[in-house]
C-alpha cells in the first residue's frame, strides 16, 4: 500500500481543445495573420531592440481549416530560457484564453542578434509544448534585418511541424491581408507615440497595474483598422 | 524646434542631475540621453566642470544606440583630446567601430588594449560582444568560459554577486530562477529559499513571490518529501498565493483593463490549489 502523495491538484494544465476536425486539402497549412497580431509583435520587437523577445500567438476562430492568428500576447524580454516566469506566463495566458474564447496556436520570437533569425532551443521547446495541444501550431521568427521603414516584405519566417521536426513554411501559405494598410497602421502607431502603450508580461511583473492583455492598445489599433475591411 | 529646457521647463542643473541618475541606475534610455545630453553639451558645457567628461562618454554611447554617428564622433574627439592614451577612451572608439560594423578594426583596437593590459576585462567583453554580433556563438561561449575561468557556472557567478551585494534582491531572485530551471528536488528547495530571501529584501518583488509559490508547490507535490516538508511547503505556497491575490486586488482597484489580469491570476491560483492529501 502506498500513500497518496499528490499534494497538488492541478485542474488546469495547458489544456486546449484538440484538433479533431481534419484539415481539408485546399486549406492545408494555410495561416492567416491579422493586423492586430502583426502590429503588436512588431511593436514588441521594436520596444526592446537589444533583447530577445517572445510571445504567444492566439486565435479566436474555431479549430479546423486554416489557422487564423487573430491576436498575440507579448511575453518576455529578459531571460527567455529561465523556466519559472515562462511557465507562469503560459498558465496565465491559458486561463485568460479560456475566459475569452481564444486558443494558443503558436509562438513568436525575435532574437537580440538581428542577423540571426533561426529558432533557439528555447523557442523549439515552447513551440513543441504548444504543438502538443494544437496540431497545426506555428513557430514564427521575426527577421530583424527586414525591420526597416519601406521594406516591402514582411519580416517574418514561419515554421510548421512536418515529419517530427519544424520545417520552413511555404511563403505562399502565409496570408497577411491588407499588407500595405497594416504597414501604415504600424507607422501611425509610432508617429502618435502609441507604440509605448505596449505591455509585455515581463513589464507587468515589474508593475502589476500594467495590463498584459493590452486592452487599451488593442482598442487603438482596431480604431485604425478601417471598418470597410471587416475581419482583419 | 524648442529645446528640452523649454519643453520640460527644466534648468541645466536638473538636466545634469537627470543624466547622473540615469548613469547610476544604468538606464539605457538612449533617445532621452541624447536629447538631454546634446543640449547640455552644446549650451552649458562651461558650467559642467569635470562632469563633462563622463557626460561625453554617456552621450557618446547613447548616440551610437540612436545611429547618431555625428554626435558620437564629436564626443569621442573631445575625450581623445583630453585623455590621449586612455584605454577607456580606446574602448569607446572600439564601440563606435562596432556600431559601424567594422569588426576587424574594432578587434584590432581591443587587442592593442589587451596587449598593454591583459587583465582589461572591458576589452575582453567587447570582443565577446563582437563574436555574438557576428553570430559566432560557440566561439563567444569559448571566450566567455575563458573569461569566466574562475567561475564554473552561472549559478556560481550569481553566488559571488550575492555575497558582494547581499542587499540586492534581484540577484537573489535570479539565482532562484536559475535553480528552478536546473530542476530536481534539491534545486527546487534552494530556489524556494532564495525567492524567500529576495522577498525579505524587497517584499514587492512579484517574480520572487510567484517563484516562491511555484517552487513550494512543486516541492509539496514531490513524492520524495517527508510529511513535514510537504506540510511546510503547502503553508509557504498558501502564504504566497494569498500575497499574490492581495497584490492583484490592490492593483486592479478602479482600473477596468486590469480586471482581466486579476481574474486570470485568481483562476490560476484556484486551479493550482494545494490540498492536504
Tab-separated table of C-alpha atoms in Angstrom:
chain	number	residue	atom	x	y	z
A	1	UNK	CA	0.000	0.000	0.000
A	2	UNK	CA	1.486	3.391	-0.898
A	3	UNK	CA	0.360	6.696	0.418
A	4	UNK	CA	-1.454	9.137	-1.757
A	5	UNK	CA	1.229	11.672	-2.364
A	6	UNK	CA	-0.422	14.181	-4.579
A	7	UNK	CA	-0.445	17.369	-2.579
A	8	UNK	CA	-1.132	19.468	-5.588
A	9	UNK	CA	-4.218	19.061	-7.670
A	10	UNK	CA	-3.691	20.847	-10.904
A	11	UNK	CA	-7.046	21.193	-12.518
A	12	UNK	CA	-5.547	23.264	-15.225
A	13	UNK	CA	-2.604	22.441	-17.404
A	14	UNK	CA	-2.009	23.914	-20.784
A	15	UNK	CA	-5.267	22.471	-21.967
A	16	UNK	CA	-6.664	23.355	-25.326
A	17	UNK	CA	-9.414	21.767	-27.415
A	18	UNK	CA	-7.790	19.079	-29.505
A	19	UNK	CA	-7.888	19.086	-33.258
A	20	UNK	CA	-10.468	16.512	-34.181
A	21	UNK	CA	-11.505	18.009	-37.499
A	22	UNK	CA	-9.223	17.017	-40.368
A	23	UNK	CA	-7.872	19.858	-42.477
A	24	UNK	CA	-9.472	19.977	-45.882
A	25	UNK	CA	-6.890	19.628	-48.619
A	26	UNK	CA	-7.222	23.033	-50.232
A	27	UNK	CA	-6.825	24.797	-46.872
A	28	UNK	CA	-3.927	22.571	-45.856
A	29	UNK	CA	-1.387	24.503	-43.896
A	30	UNK	CA	-2.788	27.961	-44.608
A	31	UNK	CA	-2.027	30.531	-41.949
A	32	UNK	CA	-3.615	33.934	-41.752
A	33	UNK	CA	-2.015	36.665	-39.684
A	34	UNK	CA	-4.187	39.565	-38.581
A	35	UNK	CA	-3.121	43.176	-38.478
A	36	UNK	CA	-3.598	43.269	-34.715
A	37	UNK	CA	-1.298	40.314	-34.092
A	38	UNK	CA	1.339	41.549	-36.529
A	39	UNK	CA	1.313	45.107	-35.174
A	40	UNK	CA	1.794	44.040	-31.571
A	41	UNK	CA	4.608	41.596	-32.405
A	42	UNK	CA	6.371	44.307	-34.368
A	43	UNK	CA	5.911	46.829	-31.567
A	44	UNK	CA	7.210	44.319	-29.029
A	45	UNK	CA	10.383	43.661	-31.003
A	46	UNK	CA	10.841	47.417	-31.517
A	47	UNK	CA	10.375	48.236	-27.864
A	48	UNK	CA	13.354	46.090	-26.838
A	49	UNK	CA	15.763	46.307	-29.747
A	50	UNK	CA	18.697	44.879	-27.811
A	51	UNK	CA	16.852	41.972	-26.239
A	52	UNK	CA	15.404	38.750	-27.463
A	53	UNK	CA	11.639	38.942	-27.079
A	54	UNK	CA	8.943	36.327	-27.329
A	55	UNK	CA	5.203	35.874	-27.112
A	56	UNK	CA	2.228	33.686	-27.855
A	57	UNK	CA	0.006	33.672	-30.925
A	58	UNK	CA	-3.719	33.359	-30.355
A	59	UNK	CA	-6.758	32.525	-32.406
A	60	UNK	CA	-10.387	33.314	-31.739
A	61	UNK	CA	-11.559	31.131	-34.612
A	62	UNK	CA	-12.756	27.576	-34.204
A	63	UNK	CA	-10.295	24.774	-34.698
A	64	UNK	CA	-10.183	23.217	-38.160
A	65	UNK	CA	-9.281	24.619	-41.554
A	66	UNK	CA	-6.802	27.446	-41.883
A	67	UNK	CA	-5.068	28.813	-38.801
A	68	UNK	CA	-6.220	32.379	-38.188
A	69	UNK	CA	-3.900	34.211	-35.868
A	70	UNK	CA	-6.153	36.961	-34.579
A	71	UNK	CA	-4.137	38.274	-31.657
A	72	UNK	CA	-0.893	37.818	-29.734
A	73	UNK	CA	0.347	38.222	-26.170
A	74	UNK	CA	3.871	39.634	-25.782
A	75	UNK	CA	5.601	37.735	-23.018
A	76	UNK	CA	9.233	38.303	-22.168
A	77	UNK	CA	12.251	40.444	-22.947
A	78	UNK	CA	14.581	39.025	-20.298
A	79	UNK	CA	15.913	35.533	-19.561
A	80	UNK	CA	13.761	33.785	-22.117
A	81	UNK	CA	15.303	30.441	-21.231
A	82	UNK	CA	14.601	30.516	-17.496
A	83	UNK	CA	11.639	28.342	-16.603
A	84	UNK	CA	9.544	29.804	-13.798
A	85	UNK	CA	8.290	33.005	-15.420
A	86	UNK	CA	7.689	31.288	-18.755
A	87	UNK	CA	5.613	28.612	-17.031
A	88	UNK	CA	3.729	31.256	-15.117
A	89	UNK	CA	3.008	33.273	-18.238
A	90	UNK	CA	1.834	30.226	-20.204
A	91	UNK	CA	-0.541	29.287	-17.393
A	92	UNK	CA	-1.979	32.765	-17.075
A	93	UNK	CA	-2.449	33.210	-20.814
A	94	UNK	CA	-4.098	29.812	-20.960
A	95	UNK	CA	-6.571	30.838	-18.251
A	96	UNK	CA	-7.267	34.135	-19.972
A	97	UNK	CA	-7.822	32.377	-23.279
A	98	UNK	CA	-10.454	30.101	-21.816
A	99	UNK	CA	-12.194	33.160	-20.365
A	100	UNK	CA	-12.182	34.913	-23.733
A	101	UNK	CA	-12.823	32.003	-26.143
A	102	UNK	CA	-9.356	32.073	-27.663
A	103	UNK	CA	-6.784	29.347	-28.197
A	104	UNK	CA	-2.997	29.411	-28.168
A	105	UNK	CA	-1.967	28.453	-31.697
A	106	UNK	CA	1.654	29.479	-31.879
A	107	UNK	CA	4.746	31.179	-30.560
A	108	UNK	CA	6.842	34.074	-31.815
A	109	UNK	CA	10.347	35.194	-31.041
A	110	UNK	CA	12.703	37.938	-32.177
A	111	UNK	CA	16.386	37.320	-31.444
A	112	UNK	CA	18.562	40.057	-29.993
A	113	UNK	CA	21.009	39.453	-32.799
A	114	UNK	CA	19.084	40.851	-35.747
A	115	UNK	CA	21.106	38.981	-38.338
A	116	UNK	CA	20.165	35.601	-36.917
A	117	UNK	CA	16.534	34.647	-37.170
A	118	UNK	CA	16.899	30.937	-36.537
A	119	UNK	CA	14.830	29.370	-33.736
A	120	UNK	CA	16.728	28.903	-30.475
A	121	UNK	CA	16.427	25.734	-28.349
A	122	UNK	CA	14.117	27.680	-26.046
A	123	UNK	CA	11.853	28.591	-28.989
A	124	UNK	CA	11.703	24.993	-30.157
A	125	UNK	CA	10.884	23.792	-26.650
A	126	UNK	CA	7.968	26.153	-26.169
A	127	UNK	CA	6.656	25.588	-29.694
A	128	UNK	CA	6.794	21.852	-29.005
A	129	UNK	CA	4.693	22.295	-25.886
A	130	UNK	CA	2.105	24.267	-27.863
A	131	UNK	CA	2.114	21.679	-30.624
A	132	UNK	CA	1.178	19.017	-28.056
A	133	UNK	CA	-2.149	20.776	-27.700
A	134	UNK	CA	-2.623	22.213	-31.160
A	135	UNK	CA	-1.528	20.120	-34.107
A	136	UNK	CA	-1.237	22.940	-36.623
A	137	UNK	CA	0.722	25.186	-34.285
A	138	UNK	CA	3.115	27.665	-35.873
A	139	UNK	CA	6.512	28.898	-34.829
A	140	UNK	CA	7.156	32.422	-36.016
A	141	UNK	CA	10.573	34.044	-36.000
A	142	UNK	CA	10.838	37.768	-36.628
A	143	UNK	CA	13.542	38.682	-39.094
A	144	UNK	CA	15.248	41.712	-37.573
A	145	UNK	CA	17.109	42.545	-40.756
A	146	UNK	CA	13.862	43.232	-42.559
A	147	UNK	CA	12.525	45.579	-39.919
A	148	UNK	CA	13.209	48.900	-41.569
A	149	UNK	CA	10.867	51.533	-42.985
A	150	UNK	CA	9.972	50.915	-46.582
A	151	UNK	CA	10.744	47.216	-46.522
A	152	UNK	CA	8.341	45.590	-48.978
A	153	UNK	CA	8.472	42.159	-47.420
A	154	UNK	CA	7.016	41.111	-44.060
A	155	UNK	CA	9.879	40.476	-41.606
A	156	UNK	CA	8.578	37.032	-40.806
A	157	UNK	CA	9.836	33.482	-41.048
A	158	UNK	CA	7.307	30.779	-40.219
A	159	UNK	CA	7.801	27.152	-39.301
A	160	UNK	CA	5.317	24.316	-39.082
A	161	UNK	CA	5.519	20.798	-37.778
A	162	UNK	CA	6.316	18.267	-40.507
A	163	UNK	CA	7.783	14.777	-40.093
A	164	UNK	CA	8.688	15.259	-36.431
A	165	UNK	CA	10.627	18.462	-36.974
A	166	UNK	CA	9.970	22.147	-37.505
A	167	UNK	CA	10.174	22.929	-41.204
A	168	UNK	CA	10.023	26.228	-43.050
A	169	UNK	CA	6.562	27.020	-44.277
A	170	UNK	CA	5.921	27.741	-47.909
A	171	UNK	CA	5.610	31.541	-48.108
A	172	UNK	CA	2.545	31.176	-50.305
A	173	UNK	CA	0.566	29.605	-47.500
A	174	UNK	CA	1.037	32.639	-45.260
A	175	UNK	CA	-1.630	35.273	-45.680
A	176	UNK	CA	-1.292	38.819	-44.476
A	177	UNK	CA	-4.401	40.567	-45.613
A	178	UNK	CA	-4.090	44.257	-46.479
A	179	UNK	CA	-0.321	44.293	-46.014
A	180	UNK	CA	0.050	47.935	-47.116
A	181	UNK	CA	-2.613	49.018	-44.672
A	182	UNK	CA	-1.023	47.040	-41.871
A	183	UNK	CA	2.311	48.773	-42.506
A	184	UNK	CA	0.627	52.149	-42.484
A	185	UNK	CA	-1.123	51.349	-39.207
A	186	UNK	CA	2.183	50.388	-37.589
A	187	UNK	CA	3.698	53.664	-38.815
A	188	UNK	CA	0.795	55.601	-37.385
A	189	UNK	CA	1.290	53.944	-34.018
A	190	UNK	CA	4.901	55.092	-33.993
A	191	UNK	CA	4.158	58.639	-35.040
A	192	UNK	CA	1.396	59.044	-32.479
A	193	UNK	CA	3.627	57.615	-29.756
A	194	UNK	CA	1.085	54.873	-29.071
A	195	UNK	CA	3.739	52.201	-29.554
A	196	UNK	CA	4.798	52.971	-25.974
A	197	UNK	CA	1.449	51.615	-24.746
A	198	UNK	CA	2.527	48.030	-25.386
A	199	UNK	CA	2.907	45.988	-22.199
A	200	UNK	CA	4.524	42.563	-22.118
A	201	UNK	CA	4.341	40.038	-19.302
A	202	UNK	CA	7.796	40.981	-18.048
A	203	UNK	CA	6.763	44.635	-17.728
A	204	UNK	CA	3.590	43.545	-15.983
A	205	UNK	CA	5.664	41.746	-13.334
A	206	UNK	CA	7.660	44.930	-12.798
A	207	UNK	CA	4.397	46.812	-12.226
A	208	UNK	CA	1.272	44.710	-11.905
A	209	UNK	CA	-1.042	47.615	-12.589
A	210	UNK	CA	0.070	47.341	-16.214
A	211	UNK	CA	-2.229	45.277	-18.390
A	212	UNK	CA	-0.509	42.480	-20.323
A	213	UNK	CA	-3.705	41.851	-22.287
A	214	UNK	CA	-3.184	45.313	-23.814
A	215	UNK	CA	-6.865	46.301	-23.921
A	216	UNK	CA	-6.020	49.957	-24.470
A	217	UNK	CA	-3.586	49.356	-27.284
A	218	UNK	CA	-5.896	46.805	-28.906
A	219	UNK	CA	-8.649	49.429	-28.980
A	220	UNK	CA	-6.323	51.987	-30.592
A	221	UNK	CA	-5.247	49.528	-33.252
A	222	UNK	CA	-8.794	48.431	-34.052
A	223	UNK	CA	-9.747	52.098	-34.402
A	224	UNK	CA	-7.095	52.477	-37.097
A	225	UNK	CA	-8.207	49.375	-38.950
A	226	UNK	CA	-10.748	50.724	-41.407
A	227	UNK	CA	-14.249	49.335	-40.867
A	228	UNK	CA	-14.647	48.522	-44.555
A	229	UNK	CA	-12.132	45.706	-44.219
A	230	UNK	CA	-14.231	43.877	-41.687
A	231	UNK	CA	-12.384	40.947	-40.160
A	232	UNK	CA	-8.711	41.959	-40.195
B	1	UNK	CA	12.230	73.148	-32.646
B	2	UNK	CA	12.222	74.068	-28.961
B	3	UNK	CA	14.877	72.982	-26.540
B	4	UNK	CA	14.497	70.373	-23.820
B	5	UNK	CA	14.739	73.060	-21.158
B	6	UNK	CA	11.886	74.966	-22.773
B	7	UNK	CA	9.755	71.921	-23.457
B	8	UNK	CA	10.017	70.483	-19.992
B	9	UNK	CA	10.733	73.686	-18.103
B	10	UNK	CA	13.925	72.359	-16.514
B	11	UNK	CA	17.168	74.058	-15.569
B	12	UNK	CA	20.550	72.887	-16.794
B	13	UNK	CA	21.290	71.638	-13.268
B	14	UNK	CA	18.206	69.437	-13.374
B	15	UNK	CA	19.265	68.088	-16.757
B	16	UNK	CA	22.715	67.326	-15.427
B	17	UNK	CA	21.258	65.582	-12.378
B	18	UNK	CA	18.915	63.542	-14.554
B	19	UNK	CA	21.871	62.325	-16.585
B	20	UNK	CA	23.654	61.360	-13.395
B	21	UNK	CA	20.627	59.422	-12.149
B	22	UNK	CA	20.409	57.544	-15.432
B	23	UNK	CA	24.140	56.775	-15.231
B	24	UNK	CA	23.928	55.497	-11.693
B	25	UNK	CA	20.899	53.358	-12.374
B	26	UNK	CA	22.319	52.090	-15.627
B	27	UNK	CA	19.278	53.111	-17.649
B	28	UNK	CA	19.657	52.673	-21.347
B	29	UNK	CA	17.074	55.246	-22.434
B	30	UNK	CA	19.335	56.352	-25.237
B	31	UNK	CA	16.976	58.696	-27.059
B	32	UNK	CA	16.378	60.702	-23.918
B	33	UNK	CA	20.064	60.728	-23.032
B	34	UNK	CA	20.895	62.061	-26.490
B	35	UNK	CA	18.221	64.772	-26.301
B	36	UNK	CA	19.181	65.966	-22.839
B	37	UNK	CA	22.919	65.371	-23.179
B	38	UNK	CA	23.332	67.048	-26.539
B	39	UNK	CA	21.641	70.207	-25.317
B	40	UNK	CA	23.653	70.208	-22.112
B	41	UNK	CA	26.898	69.860	-24.045
B	42	UNK	CA	26.022	72.482	-26.655
B	43	UNK	CA	24.579	75.103	-24.352
B	44	UNK	CA	26.111	74.588	-20.921
B	45	UNK	CA	29.498	72.898	-21.365
B	46	UNK	CA	31.404	75.570	-19.465
B	47	UNK	CA	29.215	75.175	-16.376
B	48	UNK	CA	29.646	71.415	-16.079
B	49	UNK	CA	33.212	71.362	-14.794
B	50	UNK	CA	34.811	67.943	-14.682
B	51	UNK	CA	31.456	66.263	-15.014
B	52	UNK	CA	31.630	66.973	-18.711
B	53	UNK	CA	33.955	64.056	-19.485
B	54	UNK	CA	31.717	61.402	-18.053
B	55	UNK	CA	28.797	63.082	-19.768
B	56	UNK	CA	30.639	62.919	-23.089
B	57	UNK	CA	31.094	59.192	-22.513
B	58	UNK	CA	27.467	58.634	-21.567
B	59	UNK	CA	26.151	60.675	-24.500
B	60	UNK	CA	28.536	59.015	-26.921
B	61	UNK	CA	27.300	55.537	-26.078
B	62	UNK	CA	23.682	56.688	-26.303
B	63	UNK	CA	24.422	58.350	-29.652
B	64	UNK	CA	25.711	55.034	-31.008
B	65	UNK	CA	22.431	53.433	-29.959
B	66	UNK	CA	20.494	56.058	-31.914
B	67	UNK	CA	22.701	55.932	-35.011
B	68	UNK	CA	23.860	59.490	-34.334
B	69	UNK	CA	27.406	58.979	-35.543
B	70	UNK	CA	27.916	62.728	-35.879
B	71	UNK	CA	27.304	63.224	-32.172
B	72	UNK	CA	29.244	60.094	-31.174
B	73	UNK	CA	32.222	61.267	-33.230
B	74	UNK	CA	32.319	64.739	-31.695
B	75	UNK	CA	32.073	63.344	-28.152
B	76	UNK	CA	34.855	60.907	-28.933
B	77	UNK	CA	37.063	63.689	-30.284
B	78	UNK	CA	36.677	65.721	-27.104
B	79	UNK	CA	37.559	62.665	-24.996
B	80	UNK	CA	40.561	61.778	-27.195
B	81	UNK	CA	41.894	65.295	-26.884
B	82	UNK	CA	41.583	65.303	-23.106
B	83	UNK	CA	42.743	61.721	-22.469
B	84	UNK	CA	45.076	60.865	-25.363
B	85	UNK	CA	46.383	57.482	-24.172
B	86	UNK	CA	43.427	56.227	-22.230
B	87	UNK	CA	42.322	52.610	-22.558
B	88	UNK	CA	38.855	53.644	-21.572
B	89	UNK	CA	38.628	56.068	-24.482
B	90	UNK	CA	40.125	53.470	-26.795
B	91	UNK	CA	37.338	51.120	-25.798
B	92	UNK	CA	34.802	53.789	-26.722
B	93	UNK	CA	36.467	54.179	-30.107
B	94	UNK	CA	36.126	50.418	-30.483
B	95	UNK	CA	32.425	50.576	-29.645
B	96	UNK	CA	31.948	53.150	-32.372
B	97	UNK	CA	33.658	50.844	-34.869
B	98	UNK	CA	31.363	48.033	-33.730
B	99	UNK	CA	28.341	50.253	-34.332
B	100	UNK	CA	29.649	50.841	-37.869
B	101	UNK	CA	30.078	47.047	-38.171
B	102	UNK	CA	33.818	47.478	-38.727
B	103	UNK	CA	34.528	44.456	-36.580
B	104	UNK	CA	38.082	43.778	-37.782
B	105	UNK	CA	39.142	47.307	-36.902
B	106	UNK	CA	37.358	47.133	-33.551
B	107	UNK	CA	39.063	43.855	-32.693
B	108	UNK	CA	42.464	45.330	-33.559
B	109	UNK	CA	41.808	48.139	-31.135
B	110	UNK	CA	40.748	45.788	-28.342
B	111	UNK	CA	43.730	43.525	-28.977
B	112	UNK	CA	46.040	46.503	-28.595
B	113	UNK	CA	44.438	47.277	-25.231
B	114	UNK	CA	44.838	43.668	-24.117
B	115	UNK	CA	48.493	43.667	-25.177
B	116	UNK	CA	49.097	46.581	-22.855
B	117	UNK	CA	46.862	45.287	-20.121
B	118	UNK	CA	45.862	41.613	-20.373
B	119	UNK	CA	43.558	41.911	-17.374
B	120	UNK	CA	41.387	44.529	-19.060
B	121	UNK	CA	38.023	42.837	-18.743
B	122	UNK	CA	36.141	45.609	-20.558
B	123	UNK	CA	38.082	44.948	-23.765
B	124	UNK	CA	37.601	41.209	-23.385
B	125	UNK	CA	33.861	41.669	-23.003
B	126	UNK	CA	33.706	43.800	-26.149
B	127	UNK	CA	35.466	41.084	-28.121
B	128	UNK	CA	32.866	38.605	-26.949
B	129	UNK	CA	30.102	41.029	-27.994
B	130	UNK	CA	31.582	41.154	-31.472
B	131	UNK	CA	31.509	37.363	-31.739
B	132	UNK	CA	27.873	37.389	-30.694
B	133	UNK	CA	27.012	40.128	-33.176
B	134	UNK	CA	28.636	38.051	-35.899
B	135	UNK	CA	26.566	35.039	-34.886
B	136	UNK	CA	29.632	33.089	-33.789
B	137	UNK	CA	28.034	31.890	-30.612
B	138	UNK	CA	30.188	28.829	-29.930
B	139	UNK	CA	33.324	30.914	-30.189
B	140	UNK	CA	31.729	33.528	-27.963
B	141	UNK	CA	30.959	30.851	-25.404
B	142	UNK	CA	34.508	29.563	-25.544
B	143	UNK	CA	35.878	33.062	-24.976
B	144	UNK	CA	33.343	33.661	-22.240
B	145	UNK	CA	34.363	30.456	-20.475
B	146	UNK	CA	37.978	31.560	-20.607
B	147	UNK	CA	36.987	34.924	-19.243
B	148	UNK	CA	34.967	33.283	-16.518
B	149	UNK	CA	37.656	30.722	-15.783
B	150	UNK	CA	37.329	31.277	-12.069
B	151	UNK	CA	33.599	30.623	-12.197
B	152	UNK	CA	32.133	27.331	-13.185
B	153	UNK	CA	28.558	28.198	-13.879
B	154	UNK	CA	26.012	30.986	-13.989
B	155	UNK	CA	24.876	29.975	-10.526
B	156	UNK	CA	28.397	30.416	-9.195
B	157	UNK	CA	28.554	33.917	-10.690
B	158	UNK	CA	25.340	34.852	-9.020
B	159	UNK	CA	26.636	33.437	-5.746
B	160	UNK	CA	29.592	35.783	-5.987
B	161	UNK	CA	27.303	38.670	-6.819
B	162	UNK	CA	25.072	37.875	-3.882
B	163	UNK	CA	27.994	37.744	-1.483
B	164	UNK	CA	29.222	41.158	-2.523
B	165	UNK	CA	25.752	42.618	-2.897
B	166	UNK	CA	23.806	40.993	-0.094
B	167	UNK	CA	21.031	43.567	-0.248
B	168	UNK	CA	20.342	43.141	-3.930
B	169	UNK	CA	17.041	41.336	-4.194
B	170	UNK	CA	17.361	40.965	-7.962
B	171	UNK	CA	20.405	38.684	-7.795
B	172	UNK	CA	18.673	36.555	-5.174
B	173	UNK	CA	15.601	36.245	-7.326
B	174	UNK	CA	17.586	35.445	-10.464
B	175	UNK	CA	19.534	32.795	-8.603
B	176	UNK	CA	16.209	31.269	-7.584
B	177	UNK	CA	15.143	31.224	-11.236
B	178	UNK	CA	18.379	29.506	-12.298
B	179	UNK	CA	17.974	26.855	-9.621
B	180	UNK	CA	14.324	26.306	-10.516
B	181	UNK	CA	15.289	25.891	-14.166
B	182	UNK	CA	18.023	23.377	-13.282
B	183	UNK	CA	15.278	21.356	-11.640
B	184	UNK	CA	15.287	18.427	-9.268
B	185	UNK	CA	14.073	18.408	-5.688
B	186	UNK	CA	17.207	19.864	-4.108
B	187	UNK	CA	17.343	22.743	-6.573
B	188	UNK	CA	13.647	23.468	-6.124
B	189	UNK	CA	14.087	23.712	-2.363
B	190	UNK	CA	17.076	26.007	-2.837
B	191	UNK	CA	15.084	28.051	-5.321
B	192	UNK	CA	12.308	28.472	-2.791
B	193	UNK	CA	14.758	29.674	-0.162
B	194	UNK	CA	16.274	32.253	-2.468
B	195	UNK	CA	12.895	33.514	-3.610
B	196	UNK	CA	12.018	33.870	0.079
B	197	UNK	CA	15.241	35.751	0.712
B	198	UNK	CA	14.575	38.071	-2.230
B	199	UNK	CA	11.172	38.816	-0.727
B	200	UNK	CA	12.758	39.614	2.625
B	201	UNK	CA	14.893	42.177	0.838
B	202	UNK	CA	12.017	43.524	-1.227
B	203	UNK	CA	8.534	42.351	-0.417
B	204	UNK	CA	7.144	43.772	-3.649
B	205	UNK	CA	9.218	41.608	-5.982
B	206	UNK	CA	6.437	39.842	-7.894
B	207	UNK	CA	8.788	37.433	-9.656
B	208	UNK	CA	10.091	36.269	-6.279
B	209	UNK	CA	6.542	35.906	-4.991
B	210	UNK	CA	5.440	33.808	-7.935
B	211	UNK	CA	8.717	31.902	-7.781
B	212	UNK	CA	8.131	31.092	-4.131
B	213	UNK	CA	4.601	29.948	-4.913
B	214	UNK	CA	5.655	27.715	-7.775
B	215	UNK	CA	8.718	26.171	-6.167
B	216	UNK	CA	6.910	25.489	-2.877
B	217	UNK	CA	4.035	23.910	-4.824
B	218	UNK	CA	6.386	21.631	-6.707
B	219	UNK	CA	8.234	20.580	-3.547
B	220	UNK	CA	4.938	19.872	-1.794
B	221	UNK	CA	3.848	17.739	-4.743
B	222	UNK	CA	7.023	15.666	-4.808
B	223	UNK	CA	6.642	12.020	-3.753
B	224	UNK	CA	10.117	12.102	-2.223
B	225	UNK	CA	9.478	14.518	0.610
B	226	UNK	CA	8.520	13.795	4.176
B	227	UNK	CA	5.117	14.714	5.534
B	228	UNK	CA	6.636	17.586	7.488
B	229	UNK	CA	8.378	19.060	4.456
B	230	UNK	CA	5.179	18.721	2.459
B	231	UNK	CA	3.169	20.426	5.177
B	232	UNK	CA	5.671	23.291	5.414
B	233	UNK	CA	5.711	23.842	1.678
B	234	UNK	CA	1.937	23.760	1.461
B	235	UNK	CA	1.981	26.563	4.041
B	236	UNK	CA	4.593	28.583	2.133
B	237	UNK	CA	2.684	28.210	-1.112
B	238	UNK	CA	-0.598	29.175	0.539
B	239	UNK	CA	1.017	32.234	2.037
B	240	UNK	CA	2.489	33.215	-1.308
B	241	UNK	CA	-0.887	32.695	-3.007
B	242	UNK	CA	-2.620	34.998	-0.558
B	243	UNK	CA	0.044	37.658	-1.016
B	244	UNK	CA	-0.325	37.378	-4.781
B	245	UNK	CA	-4.103	37.672	-4.576
B	246	UNK	CA	-3.815	40.688	-2.343
B	247	UNK	CA	-1.310	42.409	-4.591
B	248	UNK	CA	-3.546	41.884	-7.622
B	249	UNK	CA	-6.650	43.047	-5.765
B	250	UNK	CA	-4.874	46.261	-4.908
B	251	UNK	CA	-3.530	46.679	-8.411
B	252	UNK	CA	-6.882	46.015	-10.050
B	253	UNK	CA	-8.687	48.584	-7.983
B	254	UNK	CA	-10.506	51.005	-10.223
B	255	UNK	CA	-8.825	50.160	-13.487
B	256	UNK	CA	-11.185	48.431	-15.849
B	257	UNK	CA	-8.490	46.941	-18.047
B	258	UNK	CA	-6.824	45.252	-15.081
B	259	UNK	CA	-9.864	43.134	-14.324
B	260	UNK	CA	-8.639	40.664	-16.969
B	261	UNK	CA	-5.288	40.106	-15.286
B	262	UNK	CA	-6.824	39.944	-11.822
B	263	UNK	CA	-9.324	37.315	-12.921
B	264	UNK	CA	-6.659	35.296	-14.711
B	265	UNK	CA	-4.470	35.179	-11.621
B	266	UNK	CA	-7.350	34.286	-9.342
B	267	UNK	CA	-8.418	31.424	-11.538
B	268	UNK	CA	-4.858	30.220	-11.925
B	269	UNK	CA	-4.307	30.154	-8.169
B	270	UNK	CA	-7.623	28.422	-7.666
B	271	UNK	CA	-6.899	25.746	-10.209
B	272	UNK	CA	-3.477	25.078	-8.765
B	273	UNK	CA	-4.934	24.688	-5.318
B	274	UNK	CA	-2.809	22.776	-2.926
B	275	UNK	CA	-4.685	20.420	-0.700
B	276	UNK	CA	-3.501	18.230	2.094
B	277	UNK	CA	-3.779	14.627	0.977
